[in-house]
């Protein structure tokens, strides 16, 4: 079971709260390193006694040289960096595995709220879904935890525990024979999703959104189980673990010789007990043991996760939510703060009265400015000019009671029609100003040698007296204001048109409307124009163009048309012959 000490470190007083944790044995560093420390001390004192009482003078010289060599080169092993980085990876992996462990509580709440029916079939559906979910996570734990594997070694133990029925056991056994390579922990999730679909068809689930919510929760649960299996099969690379282990053990093998006391050492007093060597071994070896115990938190170590407790808890809580607490809640009554809407402050006991806390204040709550610091520095401006190279000039006009229009008639005509923000594209005048400003800067750089005479002439001119107001304190330059207001006025005017230049066209002469008598006389003149053998007007639709039955003049026109048509056909044929002859000659 995981060793917890949170209650003992809740309050830190005096010399601290961690010192009293050093007395613990279960899950402590002493329990992890005592055997390695004992072996290290045995080897250390064996070499020490051999140097003192067994070796002769020549052998002692060789021993001292070896000690000096190991002492000089032991620091070349980057033990702190390699071991620290490895332990940080193991700790991150350990916590990620714990947060990945799935719990069926959210799904149990969804099942209890959405699968309706207090009859036996509705109760069976809810309990079976949660039993399948608990069976899935238990089968997954048997594949990664030795504790759970010892508790449920076969499928018969699942049947005996009530997580599996005999018919379900036969289905899993048959699948294991057909597909023995893959785990079947996902199969109960498939069964649970089928039950949810059946409940929807029977009307026990009112809408499809509830079905989708439960199916998504089942998929999330199955995904967390699969992620734990991935943590079990995909470990930290073996080469990194081997590197850390070799670095730690090789370092302390070197320390056995490098930290031995010899007669010609820089320390003149005899060292019978290696205090700092022992502390160094204690820290580095303890660091390695921490990584060894946390790299797989599903084992039998003191700080490993309590998986068997989780299995019992999951099944009990799931049945409690979907069966005993299904659609049950206390009586709806008014709370004691019904008339007050909300309580001003919850009551305290005599023991908690000293810990009554005040409302937290922001960091600048106690910062106050002096009365003189509240004043605005500089004269307030009513117009702000933002000159942008791409979008032009932006005038932000603020209404100010003391601001005057300067007696400008155009500004007075606009009145309240001037908006708070006027955008004016850079005009030709502003572009010319910018151009001449650049030219002036270039001319100043080129005529640097002539400045001496200019300075002498300027010295003869008396200096100008400063004006009462700076140019920046004025509202805006008169030229820019004039151009802005003029552009606004022109924008509101209509564009010139043809009517504005030439005026409206002159009225046309009156048209004479034919009378009935004129129309009748015109009709008689048309009918008398036909010959005796010509067809009447009603039969004109049956006469085709080019017919010879209309008139003699029409016949002549048709003959001329036919002659022209024949001549064009002959010309076309002659051209085609001219095109064909060169091709035949080739």
Coordinates of C-alpha atoms in Angstrom, one line a residue:
X1 CA 0.0 0.0 0.0
X2 CA 1.2 3.5 -0.7
X3 CA 2.8 5.1 2.3
X4 CA 1.1 8.4 3.0
X5 CA 2.4 11.1 5.4
X6 CA 0.3 14.1 4.4
X7 CA -1.3 14.5 7.8
X8 CA 2.1 14.8 9.5
X9 CA 3.3 17.6 7.2
X10 CA 0.1 19.6 7.1
X11 CA 1.6 22.3 9.4
X12 CA 5.2 23.3 9.6
X13 CA 6.4 24.7 12.9
X14 CA 9.7 24.9 14.7
X15 CA 12.5 23.1 13.0
X16 CA 10.3 21.8 10.3
X17 CA 8.0 18.8 9.7
X18 CA 10.3 16.6 7.7
X19 CA 12.6 15.7 10.6
X20 CA 10.0 13.5 12.3
X21 CA 9.6 11.6 9.0
X22 CA 13.2 10.3 9.4
X23 CA 12.1 7.9 12.1
X24 CA 9.9 5.9 9.7
X25 CA 11.1 2.5 8.4
X26 CA 8.3 1.4 6.0
X27 CA 8.9 3.0 2.6
X28 CA 12.0 4.8 3.8
X29 CA 15.4 5.2 2.2
X30 CA 17.0 3.0 5.0
X31 CA 14.9 0.0 3.9
X32 CA 16.0 0.4 0.3
X33 CA 19.8 0.9 0.7
X34 CA 20.7 -0.8 3.9
X35 CA 21.9 -4.0 2.2
X36 CA 23.9 -2.1 -0.4
X37 CA 25.4 0.1 2.3
X38 CA 26.4 -3.0 4.4
X39 CA 28.1 -4.6 1.4
X40 CA 30.0 -1.3 0.7
X41 CA 31.2 -1.0 4.2
X42 CA 32.4 -4.6 4.3
X43 CA 34.4 -4.1 1.1
X44 CA 35.8 -0.8 2.3
X45 CA 37.1 -2.1 5.7
X46 CA 38.5 -5.2 4.0
X47 CA 40.7 -3.1 1.9
X48 CA 41.5 -0.8 4.8
X49 CA 42.6 -3.6 7.1
X50 CA 44.6 -5.3 4.3
X51 CA 46.5 -2.0 3.8
X52 CA 47.2 -1.6 7.5
X53 CA 48.2 -5.1 8.5
X54 CA 48.9 -7.3 5.5
X55 CA 50.8 -5.4 2.9
X56 CA 54.5 -4.7 3.1
X57 CA 56.2 -1.4 2.3
X58 CA 56.5 -1.9 -1.4
X59 CA 52.9 -3.2 -1.7
X60 CA 51.7 -0.2 0.3
X61 CA 53.4 2.1 -2.2
X62 CA 51.6 0.4 -5.0
X63 CA 48.3 0.6 -3.0
X64 CA 48.8 4.3 -2.4
X65 CA 49.4 5.0 -6.1
X66 CA 46.2 3.1 -7.0
X67 CA 44.3 5.2 -4.4
X68 CA 45.7 8.4 -5.8
X69 CA 44.8 7.4 -9.4
X70 CA 41.2 6.4 -8.5
X71 CA 40.8 9.6 -6.5
X72 CA 41.9 11.8 -9.4
X73 CA 39.8 10.2 -12.1
X74 CA 36.6 9.3 -10.2
X75 CA 35.2 12.8 -10.8
X76 CA 35.2 12.1 -14.5
X77 CA 32.0 10.1 -14.2
X78 CA 29.0 12.5 -14.7
X79 CA 27.0 10.8 -12.0
X80 CA 24.8 13.7 -10.8
X81 CA 23.7 14.7 -14.3
X82 CA 22.9 11.2 -15.5
X83 CA 21.2 10.0 -12.4
X84 CA 19.2 13.2 -11.8
X85 CA 17.8 13.3 -15.3
X86 CA 16.9 9.6 -15.1
X87 CA 15.1 10.0 -11.8
X88 CA 13.1 13.0 -13.2
X89 CA 11.9 10.8 -16.2
X90 CA 10.9 8.0 -13.8
X91 CA 9.0 10.4 -11.5
X92 CA 7.1 11.9 -14.5
X93 CA 6.2 8.5 -15.8
X94 CA 5.1 7.3 -12.4
X95 CA 2.6 10.1 -11.9
X96 CA 1.3 9.8 -15.5
X97 CA 0.6 6.2 -14.9
X98 CA -1.5 7.0 -11.8
X99 CA -3.5 9.7 -13.6
X100 CA -4.2 7.2 -16.4
X101 CA -5.9 4.7 -14.2
X102 CA -9.6 4.7 -15.2
X103 CA -12.4 4.9 -12.7
X104 CA -16.0 4.0 -13.6
X105 CA -17.7 6.7 -11.6
X106 CA -18.5 9.2 -14.5
X107 CA -19.9 6.4 -16.6
X108 CA -22.0 5.1 -13.7
X109 CA -23.6 8.5 -13.2
X110 CA -24.5 8.7 -16.9
X111 CA -26.0 5.2 -16.9
X112 CA -28.0 5.9 -13.8
X113 CA -29.3 9.2 -15.2
X114 CA -30.1 8.2 -18.7
X115 CA -31.2 4.5 -18.6
X116 CA -34.7 4.7 -17.2
X117 CA -36.9 2.0 -15.7
X118 CA -37.3 0.6 -12.2
X119 CA -38.3 -2.8 -13.4
X120 CA -36.1 -5.8 -13.3
X121 CA -34.9 -5.5 -16.9
X122 CA -33.8 -1.9 -16.5
X123 CA -32.0 -2.8 -13.3
X124 CA -30.3 -5.7 -15.0
X125 CA -29.2 -3.5 -17.9
X126 CA -27.6 -0.9 -15.6
X127 CA -25.9 -3.4 -13.3
X128 CA -24.6 -5.5 -16.3
X129 CA -23.1 -2.5 -18.0
X130 CA -21.1 -1.5 -14.9
X131 CA -20.1 -5.1 -14.2
X132 CA -18.6 -5.3 -17.7
X133 CA -16.7 -2.1 -17.2
X134 CA -15.3 -3.4 -13.9
X135 CA -14.4 -6.6 -15.6
X136 CA -12.5 -4.8 -18.3
X137 CA -10.3 -2.9 -15.9
X138 CA -9.7 -5.9 -13.7
X139 CA -8.6 -8.0 -16.7
X140 CA -6.3 -5.2 -17.7
X141 CA -4.8 -5.1 -14.2
X142 CA -4.1 -8.8 -14.3
X143 CA -1.8 -8.2 -17.2
X144 CA 0.3 -5.5 -15.6
X145 CA 0.2 -6.1 -11.8
X146 CA 1.6 -9.1 -10.1
X147 CA -0.7 -8.5 -7.1
X148 CA -3.8 -8.8 -9.2
X149 CA -2.5 -11.7 -11.2
X150 CA -2.0 -13.6 -8.0
X151 CA -5.6 -12.8 -7.1
X152 CA -7.2 -13.7 -10.5
X153 CA -4.9 -16.2 -12.2
X154 CA -7.6 -17.8 -14.4
X155 CA -11.0 -17.0 -15.8
X156 CA -12.6 -19.3 -13.2
X157 CA -11.5 -16.9 -10.5
X158 CA -13.4 -14.1 -12.3
X159 CA -16.5 -16.3 -12.3
X160 CA -16.0 -17.1 -8.6
X161 CA -15.7 -13.3 -7.8
X162 CA -18.9 -12.5 -9.6
X163 CA -17.3 -10.4 -12.4
X164 CA -18.0 -13.0 -15.1
X165 CA -20.8 -15.5 -16.0
X166 CA -20.3 -19.0 -17.2
X167 CA -21.6 -18.2 -20.7
X168 CA -19.4 -15.2 -20.9
X169 CA -16.4 -17.2 -19.8
X170 CA -17.0 -19.7 -22.7
X171 CA -17.1 -16.9 -25.2
X172 CA -13.8 -15.5 -24.0
X173 CA -12.2 -19.0 -23.9
X174 CA -13.3 -19.6 -27.5
X175 CA -11.8 -16.3 -28.6
X176 CA -8.6 -17.1 -26.7
X177 CA -8.3 -20.4 -28.7
X178 CA -9.0 -18.7 -32.0
X179 CA -6.9 -15.6 -31.4
X180 CA -4.4 -16.4 -28.6
X181 CA -2.0 -13.6 -29.3
X182 CA -4.1 -10.6 -28.3
X183 CA -5.7 -9.7 -25.0
X184 CA -9.5 -9.7 -24.6
X185 CA -9.9 -6.9 -22.1
X186 CA -11.8 -4.8 -24.6
X187 CA -14.5 -7.5 -25.1
X188 CA -16.7 -6.4 -22.1
X189 CA -16.7 -2.9 -23.4
X190 CA -18.2 -4.1 -26.7
X191 CA -20.8 -6.0 -24.7
X192 CA -21.6 -2.9 -22.7
X193 CA -22.0 -0.8 -25.9
X194 CA -24.4 -3.4 -27.3
X195 CA -26.6 -3.2 -24.2
X196 CA -26.7 0.6 -24.5
X197 CA -27.9 0.3 -28.1
X198 CA -30.6 -2.2 -27.1
X199 CA -31.7 0.1 -24.3
X200 CA -32.1 2.9 -26.9
X201 CA -34.2 0.6 -29.1
X202 CA -36.5 -0.4 -26.2
X203 CA -37.0 3.3 -25.3
X204 CA -35.2 3.2 -22.0
X205 CA -32.9 5.9 -23.2
X206 CA -34.8 9.0 -24.3
X207 CA -32.5 10.6 -26.9
X208 CA -29.5 9.8 -29.0
X209 CA -27.3 12.4 -27.3
X210 CA -27.4 10.3 -24.1
X211 CA -26.3 7.3 -26.2
X212 CA -23.4 9.2 -27.7
X213 CA -22.3 10.4 -24.2
X214 CA -22.2 6.9 -22.8
X215 CA -20.5 5.5 -25.9
X216 CA -17.9 8.2 -25.7
X217 CA -17.3 7.5 -22.1
X218 CA -16.8 3.8 -22.8
X219 CA -14.3 4.6 -25.5
X220 CA -12.4 6.9 -23.1
X221 CA -12.4 4.1 -20.5
X222 CA -11.1 1.6 -23.0
X223 CA -8.5 4.1 -24.2
X224 CA -7.1 4.6 -20.7
X225 CA -6.9 0.8 -20.2
X226 CA -4.9 0.5 -23.5
X227 CA -2.6 3.4 -22.4
X228 CA -1.7 1.5 -19.2
X229 CA -0.9 -1.6 -21.3
X230 CA 1.3 0.6 -23.4
X231 CA 3.1 1.9 -20.3
X232 CA 3.7 -1.8 -19.4
X233 CA 5.0 -2.9 -22.7
X234 CA 6.9 0.3 -23.7
X235 CA 9.4 1.0 -20.9
X236 CA 12.2 3.5 -20.5
X237 CA 14.9 2.5 -23.0
X238 CA 17.1 -0.3 -21.6
X239 CA 20.3 1.4 -22.7
X240 CA 19.5 4.4 -20.5
X241 CA 18.7 2.2 -17.5
X242 CA 21.9 0.2 -18.0
X243 CA 23.9 3.5 -18.3
X244 CA 22.6 4.8 -15.0
X245 CA 23.2 1.5 -13.2
X246 CA 26.8 1.2 -14.5
X247 CA 27.6 4.8 -13.7
X248 CA 26.4 4.4 -10.1
X249 CA 28.1 1.1 -9.3
X250 CA 31.3 1.9 -11.2
X251 CA 31.5 5.2 -9.3
X252 CA 31.3 3.5 -5.9
X253 CA 33.7 0.7 -7.0
X254 CA 36.2 3.5 -7.7
X255 CA 35.3 5.2 -4.5
X256 CA 36.3 2.1 -2.5
X257 CA 39.9 2.7 -3.5
X258 CA 39.9 6.4 -4.1
X259 CA 38.6 7.3 -0.6
X260 CA 40.9 4.9 1.4
X261 CA 43.2 6.4 4.0
X262 CA 46.9 6.0 3.4
X263 CA 49.9 7.2 5.3
X264 CA 51.1 9.8 2.8
X265 CA 47.7 11.5 2.3
X266 CA 47.1 15.1 2.8
X267 CA 45.2 14.4 6.0
X268 CA 47.5 13.7 9.0
X269 CA 44.9 12.2 11.3
X270 CA 43.8 8.6 10.9
X271 CA 40.3 8.0 9.4
X272 CA 38.7 5.0 10.9
X273 CA 35.2 5.8 9.6
X274 CA 34.5 7.4 6.1
X275 CA 31.8 9.8 7.0
X276 CA 31.5 11.8 3.8
X277 CA 32.0 8.7 1.6
X278 CA 29.2 7.1 3.5
X279 CA 26.9 10.1 3.0
X280 CA 27.7 10.2 -0.7
X281 CA 26.9 6.6 -1.1
X282 CA 23.7 7.1 0.9
X283 CA 22.5 9.9 -1.4
X284 CA 23.5 8.5 -4.8
X285 CA 22.5 4.9 -4.1
X286 CA 19.2 6.1 -2.5
X287 CA 18.5 8.1 -5.6
X288 CA 19.0 5.0 -7.8
X289 CA 16.8 2.9 -5.5
X290 CA 14.0 5.5 -5.8
X291 CA 14.1 5.1 -9.5
X292 CA 14.1 1.3 -9.2
X293 CA 11.0 1.3 -7.0
X294 CA 9.0 3.8 -9.0
X295 CA 9.7 2.6 -12.5
X296 CA 6.8 0.1 -12.2
X297 CA 4.2 1.3 -9.6
X298 CA 2.1 -1.9 -10.1
X299 CA 4.4 -4.2 -8.3
X300 CA 4.9 -5.2 -4.6
X301 CA 6.9 -2.3 -3.3
X302 CA 5.8 -0.2 -0.4
X303 CA 5.0 2.8 -2.6
X304 CA 3.3 1.0 -5.4
X305 CA -0.4 1.6 -6.1
X306 CA -3.0 -0.3 -4.2
X307 CA -4.6 -2.0 -7.2
X308 CA -6.6 -4.6 -5.2
X309 CA -8.3 -1.9 -3.2
X310 CA -9.2 -0.1 -6.5
X311 CA -10.9 -3.3 -7.9
X312 CA -13.1 -3.7 -4.8
X313 CA -13.9 0.0 -4.7
X314 CA -14.9 0.2 -8.4
X315 CA -17.4 -2.6 -8.2
X316 CA -19.0 -1.4 -5.0
X317 CA -19.3 2.2 -6.0
X318 CA -20.7 1.3 -9.5
X319 CA -23.5 -0.9 -8.1
X320 CA -24.3 1.8 -5.5
X321 CA -24.7 4.5 -8.1
X322 CA -26.7 2.6 -10.7
X323 CA -28.9 0.5 -8.4
X324 CA -29.3 1.7 -4.9
X325 CA -29.2 5.4 -5.7
X326 CA -30.9 5.2 -9.1
X327 CA -33.3 8.2 -9.4
X328 CA -33.2 8.7 -5.7
X329 CA -32.5 12.0 -3.9
X330 CA -33.5 13.6 -0.6
X331 CA -36.7 15.6 -0.2
X332 CA -36.7 19.0 -1.8
X333 CA -36.9 21.6 0.9
X334 CA -35.9 25.3 1.3
X335 CA -32.5 25.8 2.7
X336 CA -31.9 27.9 5.8
X337 CA -30.7 30.9 3.7
X338 CA -33.8 31.0 1.6
X339 CA -34.9 34.4 2.8
X340 CA -31.4 35.9 2.8
X341 CA -30.6 34.6 -0.7
X342 CA -27.0 33.9 0.3
X343 CA -25.2 33.7 3.7
X344 CA -23.0 36.6 4.8
X345 CA -20.5 34.2 6.4
X346 CA -20.6 30.5 7.4
X347 CA -20.3 29.9 11.1
X348 CA -17.1 28.8 12.8
X349 CA -16.4 26.6 15.8
X350 CA -14.2 27.6 18.7
X351 CA -11.4 25.5 17.3
X352 CA -11.6 27.1 13.9
X353 CA -12.1 30.7 15.1
X354 CA -8.3 31.5 15.1
X355 CA -8.1 30.3 11.5
X356 CA -10.8 32.7 10.3
X357 CA -9.4 34.2 7.1
X358 CA -9.9 37.7 5.7
X359 CA -10.9 38.5 2.1
X360 CA -7.8 38.4 -0.1
X361 CA -6.7 41.7 -1.5
X362 CA -5.0 42.4 -4.8
X363 CA -1.3 43.4 -4.8
X364 CA -2.0 47.0 -5.5
X365 CA -4.8 47.5 -3.0
X366 CA -2.6 49.3 -0.5
X367 CA -0.9 51.6 -3.0
X368 CA -2.2 55.2 -2.9
X369 CA -1.1 58.3 -4.7
X370 CA -0.7 61.7 -3.1
X371 CA -3.3 64.4 -3.9
X372 CA -0.7 66.2 -6.1
X373 CA -0.1 63.0 -8.0
X374 CA -3.7 62.8 -9.2
X375 CA -3.2 65.8 -11.5
X376 CA -2.6 65.2 -15.2
X377 CA 0.8 66.2 -16.4
X378 CA 0.8 68.7 -19.3
X379 CA -2.1 70.6 -21.0
X380 CA -5.0 68.4 -22.2
X381 CA -5.2 68.0 -25.9
X382 CA -8.5 67.9 -27.8
X383 CA -7.2 66.6 -31.1
X384 CA -4.8 63.7 -31.5
X385 CA -3.0 63.2 -34.9
X386 CA -1.8 59.8 -35.9
X387 CA 0.2 59.8 -39.0
X388 CA 0.4 56.4 -40.7
X389 CA 2.5 55.9 -43.9
X390 CA 0.0 53.5 -45.4
X391 CA -3.5 54.6 -44.2
X392 CA -2.9 58.3 -44.2
X393 CA -3.7 60.7 -41.3
X394 CA -6.1 60.0 -38.5
X395 CA -7.8 62.9 -36.7
X396 CA -9.4 62.0 -33.3
X397 CA -11.6 65.0 -32.4
X398 CA -12.8 65.4 -28.8
X399 CA -15.6 67.7 -27.8
X400 CA -14.3 70.4 -25.6
X401 CA -16.4 73.3 -24.3
X402 CA -13.4 75.7 -24.4
X403 CA -12.2 74.7 -27.9
X404 CA -12.8 77.3 -30.6
X405 CA -13.2 76.8 -34.3
X406 CA -11.0 79.8 -35.1
X407 CA -13.8 81.7 -36.8
X408 CA -13.7 79.4 -39.8
X409 CA -17.0 79.5 -41.7
X410 CA -16.6 76.0 -43.1
X411 CA -16.1 74.6 -39.6
X412 CA -19.1 76.5 -38.4
X413 CA -21.2 75.2 -41.3
X414 CA -20.3 71.6 -40.4
X415 CA -21.5 72.0 -36.8
X416 CA -22.2 68.6 -35.3
X417 CA -21.7 66.8 -38.6
X418 CA -18.0 66.4 -37.8
X419 CA -17.5 62.8 -36.6
X420 CA -15.3 61.9 -33.6
X421 CA -12.8 60.3 -35.9
X422 CA -11.9 61.6 -39.4
X423 CA -9.7 59.5 -41.7
X424 CA -8.0 61.5 -44.4
X425 CA -5.8 59.9 -47.0
X426 CA -2.4 61.6 -47.4
X427 CA -3.0 64.5 -49.7
X428 CA -0.6 65.9 -52.3
X429 CA 0.4 68.6 -49.9
X430 CA 1.5 66.2 -47.3
X431 CA 3.3 64.1 -49.8
X432 CA 5.2 67.2 -51.1
X433 CA 6.1 68.1 -47.5
X434 CA 7.5 64.7 -46.9
X435 CA 9.4 64.9 -50.2
X436 CA 11.0 68.3 -49.3
X437 CA 11.8 67.1 -45.8
X438 CA 13.8 64.3 -47.2
X439 CA 15.5 66.6 -49.7
X440 CA 16.3 69.1 -46.9
X441 CA 17.9 66.3 -44.9
X442 CA 20.0 65.3 -47.9
X443 CA 21.1 68.9 -48.6
X444 CA 22.1 69.4 -44.9
X445 CA 24.4 66.3 -45.1
X446 CA 25.9 67.6 -48.4
X447 CA 26.5 71.2 -47.3
X448 CA 28.1 70.6 -44.0
X449 CA 31.1 72.6 -45.0
X450 CA 29.0 75.7 -45.6
X451 CA 27.4 75.8 -42.2
X452 CA 30.2 77.9 -40.8
X453 CA 29.1 80.9 -42.7
X454 CA 25.5 80.2 -42.1
X455 CA 26.1 80.1 -38.4
X456 CA 27.9 83.5 -38.6
X457 CA 24.9 85.1 -40.4
X458 CA 22.5 83.6 -38.0
X459 CA 24.4 85.1 -35.1
X460 CA 23.8 88.5 -36.6
X461 CA 20.1 88.0 -36.6
X462 CA 18.5 88.6 -33.2
X463 CA 16.9 85.5 -31.7
X464 CA 13.2 85.2 -31.9
X465 CA 11.2 85.7 -28.7
X466 CA 9.4 82.5 -27.7
X467 CA 5.7 82.6 -28.3
X468 CA 3.1 82.2 -25.7
X469 CA 2.0 78.8 -27.0
X470 CA 3.9 76.1 -28.7
X471 CA 2.9 74.8 -32.1
X472 CA 2.1 71.4 -30.5
X473 CA -0.3 73.0 -28.1
X474 CA -2.5 74.3 -30.9
X475 CA -5.4 72.3 -32.1
X476 CA -4.1 71.6 -35.6
X477 CA -2.2 73.5 -38.3
X478 CA -4.4 75.9 -40.2
X479 CA -3.5 74.4 -43.6
X480 CA -4.2 70.8 -42.6
X481 CA -7.5 71.9 -41.0
X482 CA -8.5 73.8 -44.1
X483 CA -7.7 70.9 -46.4
X484 CA -9.5 68.4 -44.2
X485 CA -12.7 70.4 -44.0
X486 CA -12.5 71.1 -47.7
X487 CA -12.1 67.4 -48.5
X488 CA -15.1 66.6 -46.4
X489 CA -17.2 69.3 -48.1
X490 CA -16.2 68.0 -51.5
X491 CA -16.9 64.4 -50.5
X492 CA -20.5 65.4 -49.7
X493 CA -21.0 67.2 -53.0
X494 CA -22.3 65.3 -56.0
X495 CA -20.1 64.4 -58.9
X496 CA -20.5 66.4 -62.2
X497 CA -22.8 64.9 -64.8
X498 CA -23.9 65.6 -68.3
X499 CA -27.1 67.4 -67.1
X500 CA -25.0 69.6 -64.9
X501 CA -22.7 70.7 -67.8
X502 CA -25.0 70.9 -70.8
X503 CA -28.3 71.3 -69.0
X504 CA -31.5 69.4 -69.9
X505 CA -32.2 68.7 -73.6
X506 CA -34.6 71.0 -75.5
X507 CA -38.2 69.8 -75.9
X508 CA -39.0 67.9 -79.1
X509 CA -41.5 69.0 -81.7
X510 CA -45.0 67.6 -81.3
X511 CA -45.8 64.4 -83.4
X512 CA -48.9 64.4 -85.5
X513 CA -51.1 61.5 -84.7
X514 CA -52.9 60.0 -87.8
X515 CA -56.6 60.1 -87.8
X516 CA -59.0 57.2 -88.8
X517 CA -59.7 58.8 -92.2
X518 CA -56.0 59.0 -93.1
X519 CA -55.4 55.4 -92.1
X520 CA -58.3 54.2 -94.3
X521 CA -57.1 56.1 -97.3
X522 CA -53.6 54.7 -96.9
X523 CA -55.0 51.2 -96.7
X524 CA -56.9 51.7 -100.0
X525 CA -53.8 53.0 -101.7
X526 CA -51.8 49.8 -100.7
X527 CA -54.5 47.4 -101.8
X528 CA -54.8 49.1 -105.3
X529 CA -51.0 48.7 -105.8
X530 CA -51.4 44.9 -106.2
X531 CA -51.9 43.6 -109.8
X532 CA -54.9 41.7 -110.9
X533 CA -53.2 38.3 -110.6
X534 CA -51.5 39.0 -107.3
X535 CA -52.5 37.3 -104.1
X536 CA -54.5 39.3 -101.5
X537 CA -53.0 40.4 -98.2
X538 CA -54.4 37.4 -96.3
X539 CA -52.5 35.0 -98.6
X540 CA -49.1 36.6 -98.3
X541 CA -48.0 34.2 -95.6
X542 CA -48.2 31.3 -98.0
X543 CA -45.8 33.0 -100.6
X544 CA -42.1 32.3 -100.2
X545 CA -39.4 34.7 -100.9
X546 CA -38.2 34.6 -104.5
X547 CA -41.5 33.4 -105.9
X548 CA -42.4 34.4 -109.4
X549 CA -46.1 34.8 -108.8
X550 CA -45.8 38.2 -107.1
X551 CA -44.7 40.7 -109.7
X552 CA -42.5 41.1 -112.8
X553 CA -40.0 43.3 -111.0
X554 CA -39.7 40.8 -108.3
X555 CA -38.9 38.1 -110.9
X556 CA -36.1 40.2 -112.3
X557 CA -34.7 40.7 -108.9
X558 CA -34.8 36.9 -108.2
X559 CA -32.9 36.3 -111.5
X560 CA -30.2 38.7 -110.6
X561 CA -29.9 37.1 -107.2
X562 CA -29.6 33.6 -108.7
X563 CA -27.0 34.8 -111.1
X564 CA -24.9 36.3 -108.3
X565 CA -25.3 33.2 -106.2
X566 CA -24.2 31.0 -109.1
X567 CA -21.2 33.2 -109.8
X568 CA -20.0 33.0 -106.2
X569 CA -20.4 29.2 -106.2
X570 CA -18.2 29.0 -109.3
X571 CA -15.6 31.2 -107.6
X572 CA -15.6 29.0 -104.6
X573 CA -15.1 25.8 -106.7
X574 CA -12.2 27.4 -108.6
X575 CA -10.5 28.2 -105.3
X576 CA -10.9 24.7 -104.1
X577 CA -9.4 23.4 -107.3
X578 CA -6.4 25.6 -106.9
X579 CA -5.9 24.2 -103.4
X580 CA -6.3 20.6 -104.5
X581 CA -3.9 20.8 -107.5
X582 CA -0.7 21.5 -105.6
X583 CA -1.5 18.7 -103.2
X584 CA -1.9 16.2 -106.1
X585 CA 1.4 17.4 -107.7
X586 CA 3.3 16.6 -104.5

